XYZ file of N, CA, C and O in Angstrom:
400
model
N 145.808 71.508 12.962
C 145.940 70.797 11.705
C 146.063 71.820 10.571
O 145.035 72.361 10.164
N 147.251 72.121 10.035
C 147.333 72.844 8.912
C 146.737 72.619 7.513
O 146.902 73.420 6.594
N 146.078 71.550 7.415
C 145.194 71.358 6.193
C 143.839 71.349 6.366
O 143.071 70.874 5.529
N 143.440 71.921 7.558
C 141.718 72.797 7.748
C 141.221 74.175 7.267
O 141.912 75.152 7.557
N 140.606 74.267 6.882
C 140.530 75.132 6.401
C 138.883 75.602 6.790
O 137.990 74.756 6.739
N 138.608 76.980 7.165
C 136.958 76.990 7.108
C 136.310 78.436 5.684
O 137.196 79.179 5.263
N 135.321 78.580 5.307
C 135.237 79.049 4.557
C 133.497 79.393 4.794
O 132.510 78.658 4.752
N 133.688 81.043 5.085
C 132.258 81.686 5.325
C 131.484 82.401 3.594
O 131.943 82.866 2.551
N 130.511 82.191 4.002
C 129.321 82.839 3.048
C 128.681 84.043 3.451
O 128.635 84.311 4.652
N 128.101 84.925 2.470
C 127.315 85.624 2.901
C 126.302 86.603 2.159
O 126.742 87.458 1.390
N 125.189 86.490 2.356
C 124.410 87.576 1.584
C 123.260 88.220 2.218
O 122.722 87.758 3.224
N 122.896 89.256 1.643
C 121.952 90.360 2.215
C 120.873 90.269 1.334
O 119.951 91.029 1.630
N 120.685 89.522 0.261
C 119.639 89.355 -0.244
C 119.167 88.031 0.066
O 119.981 87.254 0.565
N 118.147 87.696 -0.118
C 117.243 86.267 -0.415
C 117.574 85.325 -0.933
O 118.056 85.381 -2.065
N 117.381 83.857 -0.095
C 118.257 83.180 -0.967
C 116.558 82.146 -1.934
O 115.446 82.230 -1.412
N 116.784 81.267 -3.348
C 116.242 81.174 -3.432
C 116.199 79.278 -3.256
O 116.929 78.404 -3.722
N 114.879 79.227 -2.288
C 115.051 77.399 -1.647
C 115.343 76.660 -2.719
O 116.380 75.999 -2.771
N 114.314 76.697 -3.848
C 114.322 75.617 -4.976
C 115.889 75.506 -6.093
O 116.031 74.902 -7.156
N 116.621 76.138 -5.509
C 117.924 76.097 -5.882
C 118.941 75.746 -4.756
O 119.846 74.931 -4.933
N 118.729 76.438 -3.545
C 119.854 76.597 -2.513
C 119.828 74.954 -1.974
O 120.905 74.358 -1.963
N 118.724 74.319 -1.580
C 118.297 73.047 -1.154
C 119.452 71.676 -2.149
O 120.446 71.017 -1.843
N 118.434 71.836 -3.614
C 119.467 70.995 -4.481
C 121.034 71.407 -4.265
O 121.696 70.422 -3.938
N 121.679 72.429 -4.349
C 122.771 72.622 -4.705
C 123.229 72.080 -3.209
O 123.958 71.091 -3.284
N 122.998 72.451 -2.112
C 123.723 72.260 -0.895
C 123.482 70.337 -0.956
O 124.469 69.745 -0.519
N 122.871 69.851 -1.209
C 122.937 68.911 -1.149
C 123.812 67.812 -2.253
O 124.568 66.877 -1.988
N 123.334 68.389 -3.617
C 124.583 67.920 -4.533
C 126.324 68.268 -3.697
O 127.094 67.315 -3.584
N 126.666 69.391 -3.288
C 127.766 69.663 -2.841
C 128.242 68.661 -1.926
O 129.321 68.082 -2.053
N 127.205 68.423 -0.768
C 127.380 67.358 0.094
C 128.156 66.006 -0.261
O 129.251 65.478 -0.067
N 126.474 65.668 -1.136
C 127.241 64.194 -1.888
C 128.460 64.037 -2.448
O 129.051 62.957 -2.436
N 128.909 65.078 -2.965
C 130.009 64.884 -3.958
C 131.447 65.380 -3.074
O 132.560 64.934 -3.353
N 131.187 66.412 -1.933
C 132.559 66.914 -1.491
C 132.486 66.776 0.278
O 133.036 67.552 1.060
N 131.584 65.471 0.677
C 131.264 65.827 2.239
C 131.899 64.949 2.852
O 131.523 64.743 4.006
N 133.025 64.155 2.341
C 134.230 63.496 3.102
C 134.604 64.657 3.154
O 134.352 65.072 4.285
N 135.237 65.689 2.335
C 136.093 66.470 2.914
C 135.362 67.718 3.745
O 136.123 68.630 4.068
N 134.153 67.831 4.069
C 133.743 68.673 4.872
C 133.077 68.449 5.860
O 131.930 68.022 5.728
N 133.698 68.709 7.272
C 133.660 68.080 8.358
C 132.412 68.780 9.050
O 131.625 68.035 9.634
N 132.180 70.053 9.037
C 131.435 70.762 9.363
C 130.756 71.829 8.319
O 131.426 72.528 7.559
N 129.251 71.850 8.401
C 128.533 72.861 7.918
C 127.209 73.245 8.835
O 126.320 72.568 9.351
N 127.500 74.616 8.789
C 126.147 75.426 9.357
C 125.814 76.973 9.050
O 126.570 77.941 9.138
N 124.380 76.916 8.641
C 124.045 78.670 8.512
C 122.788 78.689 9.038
O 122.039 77.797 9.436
N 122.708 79.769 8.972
C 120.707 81.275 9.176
C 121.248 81.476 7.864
O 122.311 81.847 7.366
N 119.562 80.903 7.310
C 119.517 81.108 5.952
C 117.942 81.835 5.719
O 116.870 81.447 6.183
N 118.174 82.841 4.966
C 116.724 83.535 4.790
C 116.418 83.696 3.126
O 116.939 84.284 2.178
N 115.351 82.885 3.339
C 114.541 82.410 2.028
C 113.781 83.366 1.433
O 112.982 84.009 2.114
N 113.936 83.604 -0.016
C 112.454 84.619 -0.792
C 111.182 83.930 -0.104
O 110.937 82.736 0.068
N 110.600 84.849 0.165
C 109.063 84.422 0.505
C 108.783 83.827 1.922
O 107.699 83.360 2.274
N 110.265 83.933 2.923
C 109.605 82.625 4.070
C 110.381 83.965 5.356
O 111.393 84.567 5.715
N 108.893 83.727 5.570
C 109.232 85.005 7.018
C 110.183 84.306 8.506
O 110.464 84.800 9.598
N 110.376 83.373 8.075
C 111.137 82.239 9.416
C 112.344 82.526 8.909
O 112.631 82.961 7.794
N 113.417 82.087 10.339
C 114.698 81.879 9.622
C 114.925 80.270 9.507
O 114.264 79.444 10.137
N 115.834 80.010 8.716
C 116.002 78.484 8.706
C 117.279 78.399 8.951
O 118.160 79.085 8.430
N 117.418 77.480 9.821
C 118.739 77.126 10.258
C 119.306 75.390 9.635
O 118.559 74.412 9.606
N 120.520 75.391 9.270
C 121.103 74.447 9.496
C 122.112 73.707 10.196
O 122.537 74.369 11.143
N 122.590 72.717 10.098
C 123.936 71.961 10.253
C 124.142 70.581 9.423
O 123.429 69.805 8.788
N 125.216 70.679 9.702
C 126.197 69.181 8.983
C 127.240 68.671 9.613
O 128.008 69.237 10.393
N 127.234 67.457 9.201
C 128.407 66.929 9.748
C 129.171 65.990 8.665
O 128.794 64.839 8.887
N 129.922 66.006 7.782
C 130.158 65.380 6.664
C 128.802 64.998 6.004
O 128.121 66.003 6.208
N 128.051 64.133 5.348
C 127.425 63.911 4.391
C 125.892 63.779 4.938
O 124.888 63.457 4.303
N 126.026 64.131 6.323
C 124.531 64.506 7.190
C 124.380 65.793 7.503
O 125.126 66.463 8.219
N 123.074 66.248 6.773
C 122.503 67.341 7.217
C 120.985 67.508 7.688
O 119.925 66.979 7.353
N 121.321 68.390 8.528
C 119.648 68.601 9.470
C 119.005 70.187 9.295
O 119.754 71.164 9.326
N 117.903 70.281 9.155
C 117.606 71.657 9.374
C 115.990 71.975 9.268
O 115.201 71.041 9.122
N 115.605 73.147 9.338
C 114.250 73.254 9.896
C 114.183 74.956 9.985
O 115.159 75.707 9.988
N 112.813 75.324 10.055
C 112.394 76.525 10.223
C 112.777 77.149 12.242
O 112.091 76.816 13.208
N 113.729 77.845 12.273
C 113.869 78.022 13.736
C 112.775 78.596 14.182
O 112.056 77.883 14.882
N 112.281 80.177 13.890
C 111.604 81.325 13.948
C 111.231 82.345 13.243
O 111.715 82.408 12.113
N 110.530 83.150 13.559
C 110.043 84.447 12.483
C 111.182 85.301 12.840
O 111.802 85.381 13.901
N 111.332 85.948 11.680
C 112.597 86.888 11.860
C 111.775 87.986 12.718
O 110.609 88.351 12.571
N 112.866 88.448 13.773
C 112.151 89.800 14.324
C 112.253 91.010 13.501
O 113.310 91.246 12.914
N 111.124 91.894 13.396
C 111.156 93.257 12.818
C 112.567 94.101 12.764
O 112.751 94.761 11.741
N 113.655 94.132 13.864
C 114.454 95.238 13.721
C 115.769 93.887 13.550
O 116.790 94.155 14.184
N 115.791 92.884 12.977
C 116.576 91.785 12.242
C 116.942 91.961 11.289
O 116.050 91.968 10.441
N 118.068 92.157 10.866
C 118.595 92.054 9.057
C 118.514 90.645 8.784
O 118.980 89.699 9.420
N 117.567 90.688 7.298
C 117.100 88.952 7.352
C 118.877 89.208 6.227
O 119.300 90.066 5.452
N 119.260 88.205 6.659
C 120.666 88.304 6.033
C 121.022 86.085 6.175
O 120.362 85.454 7.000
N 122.015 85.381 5.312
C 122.233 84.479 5.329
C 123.609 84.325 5.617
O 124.530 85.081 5.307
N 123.643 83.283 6.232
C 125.448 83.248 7.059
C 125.605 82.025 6.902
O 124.786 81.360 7.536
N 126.739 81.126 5.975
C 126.557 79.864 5.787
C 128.367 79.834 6.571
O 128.930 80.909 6.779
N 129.104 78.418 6.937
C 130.089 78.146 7.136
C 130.363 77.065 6.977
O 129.541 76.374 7.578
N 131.274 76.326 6.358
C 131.422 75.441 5.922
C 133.345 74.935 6.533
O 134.189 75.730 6.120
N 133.858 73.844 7.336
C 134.498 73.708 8.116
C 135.439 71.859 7.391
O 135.063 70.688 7.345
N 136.521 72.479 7.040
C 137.013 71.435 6.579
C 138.544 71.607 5.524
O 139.320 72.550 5.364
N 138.479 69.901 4.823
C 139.495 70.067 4.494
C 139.736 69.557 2.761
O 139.211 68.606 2.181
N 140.701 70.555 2.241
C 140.847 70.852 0.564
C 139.388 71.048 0.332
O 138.906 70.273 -0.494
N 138.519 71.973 0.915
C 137.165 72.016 0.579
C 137.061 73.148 -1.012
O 137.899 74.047 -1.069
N 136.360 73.062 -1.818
C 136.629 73.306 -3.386
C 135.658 74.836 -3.713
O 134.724 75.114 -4.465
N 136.706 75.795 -2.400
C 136.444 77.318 -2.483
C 135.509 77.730 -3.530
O 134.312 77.978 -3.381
N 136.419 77.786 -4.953
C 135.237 78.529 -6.127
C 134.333 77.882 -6.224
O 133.293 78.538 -6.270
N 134.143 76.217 -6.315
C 132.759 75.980 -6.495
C 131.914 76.349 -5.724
O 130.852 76.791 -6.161
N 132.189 76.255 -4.234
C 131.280 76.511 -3.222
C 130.626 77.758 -3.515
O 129.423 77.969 -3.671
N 131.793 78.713 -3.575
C 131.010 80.756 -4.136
C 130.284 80.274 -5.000
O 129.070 80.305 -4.802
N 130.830 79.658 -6.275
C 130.015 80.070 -7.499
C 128.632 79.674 -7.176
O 127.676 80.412 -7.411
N 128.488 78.105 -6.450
C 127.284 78.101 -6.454
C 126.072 78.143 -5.512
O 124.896 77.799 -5.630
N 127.057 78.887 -4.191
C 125.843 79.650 -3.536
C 125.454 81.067 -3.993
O 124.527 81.732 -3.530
N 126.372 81.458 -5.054
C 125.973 82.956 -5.876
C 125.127 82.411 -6.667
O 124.142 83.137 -6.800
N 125.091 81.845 -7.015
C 123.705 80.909 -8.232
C 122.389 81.135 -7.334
O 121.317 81.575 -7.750
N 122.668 80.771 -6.107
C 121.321 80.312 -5.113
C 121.121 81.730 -4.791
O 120.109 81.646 -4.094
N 121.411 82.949 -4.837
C 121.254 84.164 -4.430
C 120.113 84.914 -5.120
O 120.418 84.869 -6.311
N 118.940 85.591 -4.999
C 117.628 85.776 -6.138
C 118.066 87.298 -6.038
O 118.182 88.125 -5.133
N 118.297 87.253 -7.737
C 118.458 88.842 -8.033
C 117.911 90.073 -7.996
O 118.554 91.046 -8.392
């Protein structure tokens, strides 16, 4: 299908929950017909677990998987799987959710 498109994230710093939570979820509501798939390892300021997600258009699930292991780059990997999905907003505002 030439109008799929997928679109990865990524950061090496911390992300921060009380932002990343609202925003992924506003995004949902508003753009999750057109996004068929979402999933990351997301590593939170302050939370020694990794948290994992998924999605499936306007359903999402997620939870604390495990403690990051010691020789682990706590690092966040989001992907987001779909179609006319709205690129800059998505950056801009998982760069928002990023703690400086």
């Amino acid at each position: 299908d030439e109008d799929m498109q997928s679109l990865s994230l990524h950061s090496d710093k911390p992300l921060d929950p009380t932002k990343f939570m609202p925003w992924l979820q506003k995004l949902v509501a508003e753009d999750g017909a057109n996004i068929l798939r979402s999933k990351g390892i997301l590593a939170f300021e302050g939370d020694d677990d990794r948290y994992v997600f998924q999605g499936v258009h306007m359903i999402l699930e997620g939870d604390h998987q495990r403690k990051w292991k010691d020789d682990e780059k706590r690092e966040s990997r989001l992907v987001f799987i779909g179609r006319e999905l709205p690129e800059r907003k998505i950056r801009d505002g998982f760069a928002q959710c990023i703690v400086a």
